[in-house]
Short mmCIF file of N, CA and C in Angstrom, two decimals:
data_model
loop_
_atom_site.label_atom_id
_atom_site.label_comp_id
_atom_site.label_asym_id
_atom_site.label_seq_id
_atom_site.Cartn_x
_atom_site.Cartn_y
_atom_site.Cartn_z
N MET A 1 -10.17 9.30 6.87
CA MET A 1 -10.53 10.08 5.71
C MET A 1 -9.65 9.66 4.55
N PHE A 2 -10.28 9.43 3.42
CA PHE A 2 -9.54 8.98 2.24
C PHE A 2 -9.35 10.11 1.25
N CYS A 3 -8.31 10.01 0.48
CA CYS A 3 -8.04 10.94 -0.60
C CYS A 3 -7.99 10.11 -1.87
N ARG A 4 -8.96 10.28 -2.74
CA ARG A 4 -8.99 9.50 -3.97
C ARG A 4 -7.96 10.07 -4.94
N ILE A 5 -7.18 9.20 -5.53
CA ILE A 5 -6.15 9.62 -6.48
C ILE A 5 -6.63 9.26 -7.87
N GLU A 6 -6.73 10.25 -8.72
CA GLU A 6 -7.09 10.01 -10.12
C GLU A 6 -5.80 9.80 -10.90
N VAL A 7 -5.69 8.68 -11.53
CA VAL A 7 -4.49 8.36 -12.32
C VAL A 7 -4.87 8.43 -13.79
N PRO A 8 -4.13 9.20 -14.58
CA PRO A 8 -4.47 9.30 -16.00
C PRO A 8 -4.34 7.96 -16.70
N THR A 9 -5.10 7.79 -17.77
CA THR A 9 -5.03 6.57 -18.57
C THR A 9 -3.62 6.43 -19.12
N LEU A 10 -3.08 5.23 -19.02
CA LEU A 10 -1.72 4.97 -19.47
C LEU A 10 -1.74 3.99 -20.62
N GLU A 11 -0.95 4.26 -21.62
CA GLU A 11 -0.75 3.32 -22.71
C GLU A 11 0.62 2.69 -22.48
N VAL A 12 0.64 1.40 -22.27
CA VAL A 12 1.88 0.70 -21.97
C VAL A 12 2.08 -0.40 -23.00
N GLN A 13 3.21 -0.39 -23.67
CA GLN A 13 3.54 -1.44 -24.61
C GLN A 13 4.22 -2.57 -23.84
N VAL A 14 3.69 -3.76 -24.00
CA VAL A 14 4.21 -4.90 -23.27
C VAL A 14 4.55 -6.00 -24.26
N SER A 15 5.71 -6.63 -24.05
CA SER A 15 6.06 -7.75 -24.91
C SER A 15 5.17 -8.94 -24.57
N GLY A 16 5.15 -9.93 -25.42
CA GLY A 16 4.30 -11.09 -25.17
C GLY A 16 2.92 -10.87 -25.74
N HIS A 17 1.91 -10.94 -24.89
CA HIS A 17 0.53 -10.81 -25.35
C HIS A 17 0.07 -9.37 -25.48
N GLY A 18 0.91 -8.40 -25.10
CA GLY A 18 0.54 -6.99 -25.24
C GLY A 18 -0.55 -6.55 -24.30
N GLN A 19 -0.65 -7.14 -23.13
CA GLN A 19 -1.69 -6.78 -22.18
C GLN A 19 -1.08 -6.15 -20.95
N ARG A 20 -1.83 -5.21 -20.38
CA ARG A 20 -1.45 -4.73 -19.06
C ARG A 20 -1.86 -5.81 -18.08
N ARG A 21 -1.07 -6.02 -17.05
CA ARG A 21 -1.34 -7.12 -16.15
C ARG A 21 -1.33 -6.67 -14.70
N HIS A 22 -2.13 -7.31 -13.89
CA HIS A 22 -2.07 -7.14 -12.44
C HIS A 22 -1.83 -8.53 -11.89
N HIS A 23 -0.88 -8.65 -11.02
CA HIS A 23 -0.48 -9.98 -10.56
C HIS A 23 -0.42 -9.99 -9.04
N ARG A 24 -1.02 -11.00 -8.46
CA ARG A 24 -0.95 -11.21 -7.02
C ARG A 24 0.19 -12.18 -6.80
N ARG A 25 1.20 -11.75 -6.07
CA ARG A 25 2.38 -12.59 -5.95
C ARG A 25 2.87 -12.64 -4.51
N ARG A 26 3.08 -13.83 -4.01
CA ARG A 26 3.54 -14.00 -2.64
C ARG A 26 5.06 -13.89 -2.53
N ARG A 27 5.80 -14.09 -3.61
CA ARG A 27 7.27 -14.01 -3.55
C ARG A 27 7.74 -12.59 -3.31
N HIS A 28 7.04 -11.61 -3.88
CA HIS A 28 7.43 -10.21 -3.69
C HIS A 28 6.95 -9.75 -2.33
N GLN A 29 7.76 -8.96 -1.67
CA GLN A 29 7.38 -8.49 -0.34
C GLN A 29 6.57 -7.21 -0.40
N VAL A 30 6.83 -6.33 -1.36
CA VAL A 30 6.14 -5.03 -1.39
C VAL A 30 5.44 -4.82 -2.72
N HIS A 31 4.45 -3.93 -2.70
CA HIS A 31 3.65 -3.60 -3.87
C HIS A 31 4.52 -2.86 -4.89
N ALA A 32 4.46 -3.26 -6.15
CA ALA A 32 5.15 -2.56 -7.23
C ALA A 32 4.11 -2.15 -8.26
N ALA A 33 4.08 -0.87 -8.60
CA ALA A 33 3.10 -0.36 -9.56
C ALA A 33 3.82 0.35 -10.68
N LEU A 34 3.13 0.51 -11.81
CA LEU A 34 3.69 1.28 -12.92
C LEU A 34 4.14 2.64 -12.40
N GLY A 35 5.26 3.13 -12.93
CA GLY A 35 5.85 4.38 -12.46
C GLY A 35 4.86 5.52 -12.23
N PRO A 36 4.05 5.91 -13.22
CA PRO A 36 3.11 7.02 -13.02
C PRO A 36 2.04 6.72 -11.98
N VAL A 37 1.61 5.48 -11.87
CA VAL A 37 0.62 5.10 -10.85
C VAL A 37 1.25 5.21 -9.47
N TYR A 38 2.45 4.67 -9.33
CA TYR A 38 3.15 4.76 -8.05
C TYR A 38 3.42 6.21 -7.68
N ALA A 39 3.88 7.02 -8.64
CA ALA A 39 4.20 8.42 -8.35
C ALA A 39 2.97 9.17 -7.84
N ALA A 40 1.81 8.94 -8.44
CA ALA A 40 0.58 9.61 -8.00
C ALA A 40 0.23 9.19 -6.57
N MET A 41 0.34 7.89 -6.29
CA MET A 41 0.03 7.40 -4.95
C MET A 41 1.04 7.91 -3.92
N ARG A 42 2.31 7.85 -4.27
CA ARG A 42 3.37 8.31 -3.36
C ARG A 42 3.22 9.80 -3.05
N ASP A 43 2.97 10.60 -4.08
CA ASP A 43 2.84 12.05 -3.88
C ASP A 43 1.65 12.38 -2.99
N ALA A 44 0.53 11.69 -3.19
CA ALA A 44 -0.65 11.91 -2.34
C ALA A 44 -0.35 11.48 -0.90
N PHE A 45 0.36 10.37 -0.74
CA PHE A 45 0.74 9.89 0.59
C PHE A 45 1.61 10.93 1.29
N ARG A 46 2.61 11.44 0.59
CA ARG A 46 3.51 12.44 1.18
C ARG A 46 2.75 13.70 1.59
N ARG A 47 1.81 14.14 0.74
CA ARG A 47 1.02 15.34 1.08
C ARG A 47 0.21 15.11 2.36
N ARG A 48 -0.30 13.91 2.54
CA ARG A 48 -1.11 13.61 3.73
C ARG A 48 -0.25 13.49 4.99
N VAL A 49 0.98 13.00 4.85
CA VAL A 49 1.85 12.85 6.02
C VAL A 49 2.35 14.21 6.50
N ARG A 50 2.67 15.10 5.58
CA ARG A 50 3.09 16.47 5.90
C ARG A 50 4.37 16.54 6.74
N VAL A 51 5.25 15.61 6.55
CA VAL A 51 6.56 15.61 7.21
C VAL A 51 7.59 15.41 6.11
N PRO A 52 8.69 16.17 6.12
CA PRO A 52 9.70 15.97 5.07
C PRO A 52 10.24 14.54 5.08
N VAL A 53 10.46 14.01 3.88
CA VAL A 53 11.02 12.66 3.77
C VAL A 53 12.51 12.71 4.08
N SER A 54 13.03 11.60 4.58
CA SER A 54 14.47 11.48 4.83
C SER A 54 15.10 10.86 3.59
N ALA A 55 16.36 10.52 3.69
CA ALA A 55 17.07 9.92 2.56
C ALA A 55 16.42 8.58 2.20
N PRO A 56 16.43 8.22 0.90
CA PRO A 56 15.90 6.91 0.49
C PRO A 56 16.65 5.78 1.19
N LEU A 57 15.96 4.66 1.35
CA LEU A 57 16.56 3.50 1.99
C LEU A 57 16.31 2.30 1.08
N GLY A 58 17.38 1.70 0.56
CA GLY A 58 17.22 0.59 -0.38
C GLY A 58 16.42 1.05 -1.58
N GLY A 59 15.37 0.35 -1.94
CA GLY A 59 14.53 0.72 -3.08
C GLY A 59 13.37 1.61 -2.70
N PHE A 60 13.33 2.10 -1.47
CA PHE A 60 12.21 2.90 -1.00
C PHE A 60 12.57 4.38 -1.01
N ASP A 61 11.70 5.20 -1.62
CA ASP A 61 12.00 6.63 -1.75
C ASP A 61 11.15 7.51 -0.84
N THR A 62 10.27 6.92 -0.05
CA THR A 62 9.43 7.70 0.86
C THR A 62 9.67 7.17 2.27
N CYS A 63 10.70 7.72 2.90
CA CYS A 63 11.14 7.26 4.21
C CYS A 63 11.12 8.41 5.20
N TYR A 64 10.96 8.06 6.46
CA TYR A 64 10.89 9.05 7.53
C TYR A 64 11.74 8.57 8.70
N ASN A 65 12.48 9.51 9.32
CA ASN A 65 13.27 9.15 10.49
C ASN A 65 12.65 9.72 11.76
N VAL A 66 11.37 10.06 11.68
CA VAL A 66 10.58 10.49 12.82
C VAL A 66 9.27 9.70 12.79
N THR A 67 8.57 9.68 13.90
CA THR A 67 7.27 9.01 13.94
C THR A 67 6.28 9.84 13.14
N VAL A 68 5.54 9.19 12.26
CA VAL A 68 4.55 9.89 11.44
C VAL A 68 3.17 9.27 11.65
N ARG A 69 2.16 10.08 11.43
CA ARG A 69 0.78 9.57 11.44
C ARG A 69 0.51 9.05 10.03
N VAL A 70 0.30 7.76 9.91
CA VAL A 70 0.14 7.13 8.60
C VAL A 70 -1.30 7.29 8.13
N PRO A 71 -1.49 7.91 6.95
CA PRO A 71 -2.85 8.05 6.44
C PRO A 71 -3.41 6.70 5.97
N SER A 72 -4.72 6.62 5.89
CA SER A 72 -5.35 5.40 5.39
C SER A 72 -4.98 5.20 3.93
N VAL A 73 -4.69 3.96 3.58
CA VAL A 73 -4.39 3.60 2.20
C VAL A 73 -5.35 2.49 1.80
N ALA A 74 -6.06 2.71 0.71
CA ALA A 74 -6.98 1.69 0.21
C ALA A 74 -6.64 1.43 -1.25
N LEU A 75 -6.59 0.19 -1.63
CA LEU A 75 -6.37 -0.19 -3.02
C LEU A 75 -7.72 -0.53 -3.61
N ALA A 76 -8.11 0.20 -4.64
CA ALA A 76 -9.42 -0.02 -5.27
C ALA A 76 -9.22 -0.60 -6.65
N LEU A 77 -9.94 -1.66 -6.94
CA LEU A 77 -9.89 -2.28 -8.25
C LEU A 77 -11.02 -1.73 -9.10
N SER A 78 -10.77 -1.51 -10.36
CA SER A 78 -11.77 -0.97 -11.27
C SER A 78 -13.03 -1.83 -11.25
N GLY A 79 -14.16 -1.21 -10.92
CA GLY A 79 -15.42 -1.93 -10.91
C GLY A 79 -15.53 -2.97 -9.82
N GLY A 80 -14.62 -2.93 -8.85
CA GLY A 80 -14.62 -3.96 -7.82
C GLY A 80 -14.43 -3.39 -6.44
N PRO A 81 -13.94 -4.20 -5.54
CA PRO A 81 -13.83 -3.79 -4.15
C PRO A 81 -12.62 -2.90 -3.90
N ALA A 82 -12.64 -2.26 -2.75
CA ALA A 82 -11.48 -1.53 -2.25
C ALA A 82 -11.07 -2.22 -0.96
N VAL A 83 -9.79 -2.41 -0.78
CA VAL A 83 -9.30 -3.02 0.45
C VAL A 83 -8.46 -1.97 1.17
N THR A 84 -8.84 -1.68 2.41
CA THR A 84 -8.12 -0.71 3.22
C THR A 84 -7.00 -1.44 3.95
N LEU A 85 -5.79 -0.92 3.79
CA LEU A 85 -4.62 -1.56 4.38
C LEU A 85 -4.30 -0.95 5.74
N PRO A 86 -4.09 -1.77 6.75
CA PRO A 86 -3.66 -1.24 8.04
C PRO A 86 -2.20 -0.77 7.95
N GLU A 87 -1.79 0.01 8.92
CA GLU A 87 -0.44 0.59 8.91
C GLU A 87 0.65 -0.45 8.71
N GLU A 88 0.52 -1.62 9.34
CA GLU A 88 1.57 -2.64 9.21
C GLU A 88 1.67 -3.21 7.81
N ASN A 89 0.69 -2.97 6.95
CA ASN A 89 0.74 -3.42 5.56
C ASN A 89 1.21 -2.29 4.64
N VAL A 90 1.38 -1.10 5.20
CA VAL A 90 1.73 0.07 4.41
C VAL A 90 3.17 0.51 4.64
N MET A 91 3.66 0.37 5.87
CA MET A 91 4.98 0.86 6.23
C MET A 91 5.91 -0.31 6.56
N ILE A 92 7.18 -0.14 6.21
CA ILE A 92 8.21 -1.14 6.53
C ILE A 92 9.28 -0.43 7.36
N HIS A 93 9.80 -1.12 8.36
CA HIS A 93 10.76 -0.51 9.28
C HIS A 93 12.17 -1.02 8.99
N SER A 94 13.15 -0.13 9.15
CA SER A 94 14.55 -0.53 8.97
C SER A 94 14.93 -1.50 10.09
N SER A 95 16.01 -2.23 9.88
CA SER A 95 16.45 -3.19 10.89
C SER A 95 16.81 -2.50 12.20
N SER A 96 17.26 -1.26 12.13
CA SER A 96 17.59 -0.52 13.35
C SER A 96 16.34 0.05 14.00
N GLY A 97 15.25 0.11 13.22
CA GLY A 97 14.00 0.66 13.75
C GLY A 97 13.92 2.17 13.72
N SER A 98 14.99 2.83 13.27
CA SER A 98 15.01 4.29 13.30
C SER A 98 14.39 4.93 12.06
N VAL A 99 14.21 4.15 11.00
CA VAL A 99 13.65 4.67 9.75
C VAL A 99 12.45 3.82 9.36
N THR A 100 11.39 4.50 8.92
CA THR A 100 10.18 3.83 8.44
C THR A 100 9.92 4.29 7.02
N CYS A 101 9.60 3.36 6.12
CA CYS A 101 9.40 3.70 4.71
C CYS A 101 8.05 3.18 4.22
N LEU A 102 7.51 3.89 3.24
CA LEU A 102 6.33 3.42 2.53
C LEU A 102 6.71 2.13 1.82
N ALA A 103 5.99 1.04 2.08
CA ALA A 103 6.36 -0.28 1.57
C ALA A 103 5.79 -0.52 0.18
N MET A 104 6.04 0.43 -0.71
CA MET A 104 5.60 0.32 -2.10
C MET A 104 6.69 0.94 -2.97
N ALA A 105 6.74 0.54 -4.23
CA ALA A 105 7.78 1.04 -5.12
C ALA A 105 7.28 1.05 -6.55
N ALA A 106 8.00 1.78 -7.40
CA ALA A 106 7.66 1.82 -8.82
C ALA A 106 8.17 0.57 -9.51
N GLY A 107 7.35 0.01 -10.36
CA GLY A 107 7.75 -1.14 -11.17
C GLY A 107 8.32 -0.67 -12.49
N PRO A 108 8.87 -1.56 -13.28
CA PRO A 108 9.51 -1.18 -14.55
C PRO A 108 8.49 -0.79 -15.62
N LEU A 109 8.88 0.16 -16.47
CA LEU A 109 8.04 0.58 -17.60
C LEU A 109 8.42 -0.15 -18.88
N ASP A 110 9.55 -0.88 -18.86
CA ASP A 110 9.94 -1.62 -20.06
C ASP A 110 10.51 -2.97 -19.64
N GLY A 111 10.75 -3.82 -20.60
CA GLY A 111 11.28 -5.14 -20.31
C GLY A 111 10.16 -6.15 -20.09
N VAL A 112 10.55 -7.33 -19.65
CA VAL A 112 9.60 -8.44 -19.53
C VAL A 112 8.50 -8.17 -18.51
N ASN A 113 8.77 -7.38 -17.48
CA ASN A 113 7.77 -7.10 -16.46
C ASN A 113 7.06 -5.77 -16.64
N ALA A 114 7.22 -5.13 -17.79
CA ALA A 114 6.56 -3.85 -18.03
C ALA A 114 5.05 -4.04 -17.96
N GLY A 115 4.40 -3.09 -17.37
CA GLY A 115 2.95 -3.15 -17.28
C GLY A 115 2.45 -4.08 -16.20
N LEU A 116 3.35 -4.64 -15.41
CA LEU A 116 2.96 -5.57 -14.37
C LEU A 116 2.82 -4.83 -13.04
N ASN A 117 1.65 -4.90 -12.44
CA ASN A 117 1.43 -4.37 -11.10
C ASN A 117 1.41 -5.56 -10.16
N VAL A 118 2.14 -5.48 -9.08
CA VAL A 118 2.24 -6.58 -8.15
C VAL A 118 1.61 -6.18 -6.82
N LEU A 119 0.60 -6.92 -6.41
CA LEU A 119 0.03 -6.79 -5.08
C LEU A 119 0.73 -7.86 -4.25
N ALA A 120 1.69 -7.44 -3.45
CA ALA A 120 2.63 -8.39 -2.87
C ALA A 120 2.25 -8.85 -1.47
N SER A 121 3.09 -9.72 -0.93
CA SER A 121 2.77 -10.39 0.34
C SER A 121 2.60 -9.42 1.50
N MET A 122 3.37 -8.34 1.54
CA MET A 122 3.23 -7.42 2.66
C MET A 122 1.85 -6.77 2.67
N GLN A 123 1.33 -6.41 1.51
CA GLN A 123 0.02 -5.80 1.44
C GLN A 123 -1.10 -6.83 1.66
N GLN A 124 -0.81 -8.10 1.44
CA GLN A 124 -1.82 -9.15 1.59
C GLN A 124 -1.89 -9.73 3.00
N GLN A 125 -0.93 -9.40 3.86
CA GLN A 125 -0.93 -9.98 5.20
C GLN A 125 -2.26 -9.74 5.90
N ASN A 126 -2.80 -10.79 6.51
CA ASN A 126 -4.07 -10.75 7.23
C ASN A 126 -5.26 -10.41 6.34
N HIS A 127 -5.15 -10.72 5.07
CA HIS A 127 -6.27 -10.59 4.13
C HIS A 127 -6.41 -11.90 3.37
N ARG A 128 -7.62 -12.33 3.19
CA ARG A 128 -7.89 -13.48 2.33
C ARG A 128 -8.31 -12.90 0.98
N VAL A 129 -7.66 -13.35 -0.07
CA VAL A 129 -8.00 -12.90 -1.42
C VAL A 129 -8.87 -13.99 -2.05
N LEU A 130 -10.06 -13.61 -2.49
CA LEU A 130 -11.03 -14.56 -3.04
C LEU A 130 -11.15 -14.34 -4.54
N PHE A 131 -11.05 -15.41 -5.30
CA PHE A 131 -11.14 -15.33 -6.75
C PHE A 131 -12.40 -16.05 -7.22
N ASP A 132 -13.29 -15.32 -7.88
CA ASP A 132 -14.48 -15.89 -8.51
C ASP A 132 -14.18 -15.91 -10.01
N VAL A 133 -13.52 -16.97 -10.44
CA VAL A 133 -13.05 -17.05 -11.82
C VAL A 133 -14.21 -17.05 -12.81
N ALA A 134 -15.25 -17.79 -12.51
CA ALA A 134 -16.40 -17.89 -13.42
C ALA A 134 -17.02 -16.53 -13.71
N ASN A 135 -17.08 -15.67 -12.69
CA ASN A 135 -17.68 -14.35 -12.86
C ASN A 135 -16.66 -13.23 -13.03
N ARG A 136 -15.37 -13.61 -13.12
CA ARG A 136 -14.28 -12.66 -13.33
C ARG A 136 -14.28 -11.57 -12.27
N ARG A 137 -14.34 -11.99 -10.99
CA ARG A 137 -14.36 -11.06 -9.87
C ARG A 137 -13.31 -11.47 -8.85
N VAL A 138 -12.87 -10.48 -8.08
CA VAL A 138 -11.94 -10.73 -6.99
C VAL A 138 -12.48 -10.00 -5.76
N GLY A 139 -12.28 -10.60 -4.60
CA GLY A 139 -12.74 -9.98 -3.37
C GLY A 139 -11.70 -10.13 -2.28
N PHE A 140 -11.86 -9.35 -1.23
CA PHE A 140 -10.93 -9.38 -0.11
C PHE A 140 -11.72 -9.47 1.19
N SER A 141 -11.18 -10.19 2.15
CA SER A 141 -11.76 -10.19 3.49
C SER A 141 -10.61 -10.15 4.49
N CYS A 142 -10.85 -9.50 5.61
CA CYS A 142 -9.83 -9.44 6.66
C CYS A 142 -9.85 -10.75 7.42
N GLU A 143 -8.67 -11.28 7.67
CA GLU A 143 -8.56 -12.54 8.39
C GLU A 143 -7.20 -12.57 9.07
N PHE A 144 -7.20 -12.69 10.38
CA PHE A 144 -5.95 -12.71 11.12
C PHE A 144 -5.22 -14.02 10.83
N CYS A 145 -4.00 -13.92 10.35
CA CYS A 145 -3.20 -15.09 10.01
C CYS A 145 -2.15 -15.30 11.10
N THR A 146 -2.05 -16.50 11.60
CA THR A 146 -1.10 -16.78 12.66
C THR A 146 0.18 -17.44 12.16
N THR A 147 0.17 -17.90 10.91
CA THR A 147 1.37 -18.56 10.39
C THR A 147 1.89 -17.84 9.18
#
């Protein structure tokens, strides 16, 4: 069962070309979204988990030191597809294995990366991202990656 999150329209001033940007990046490990977008998603995620969060770990503010039932997370692009992420693309585990965190974080609201949303390598694992440049479309397909 999905919970659709309505995010209010945001006006973001960005240096350079003055555009809001979405970037698919393999160097980043976790998804980074504009602060208000991330906060809406994080808050909805926490409501669905219904377990108190533990102390933050590194840059992650939604962590649990107990086993939780992870709700479905789907990333929907405006006018385009939605890709449902499996649990291993949503949660990251501490090196000790005792803490599990939501593998997403808030991106900066100012500076050179302001307005940049990053769909990172952890969320892309086992997904093929298809770009139809001529028609200005993007698509996703599930594909098990062995390397």
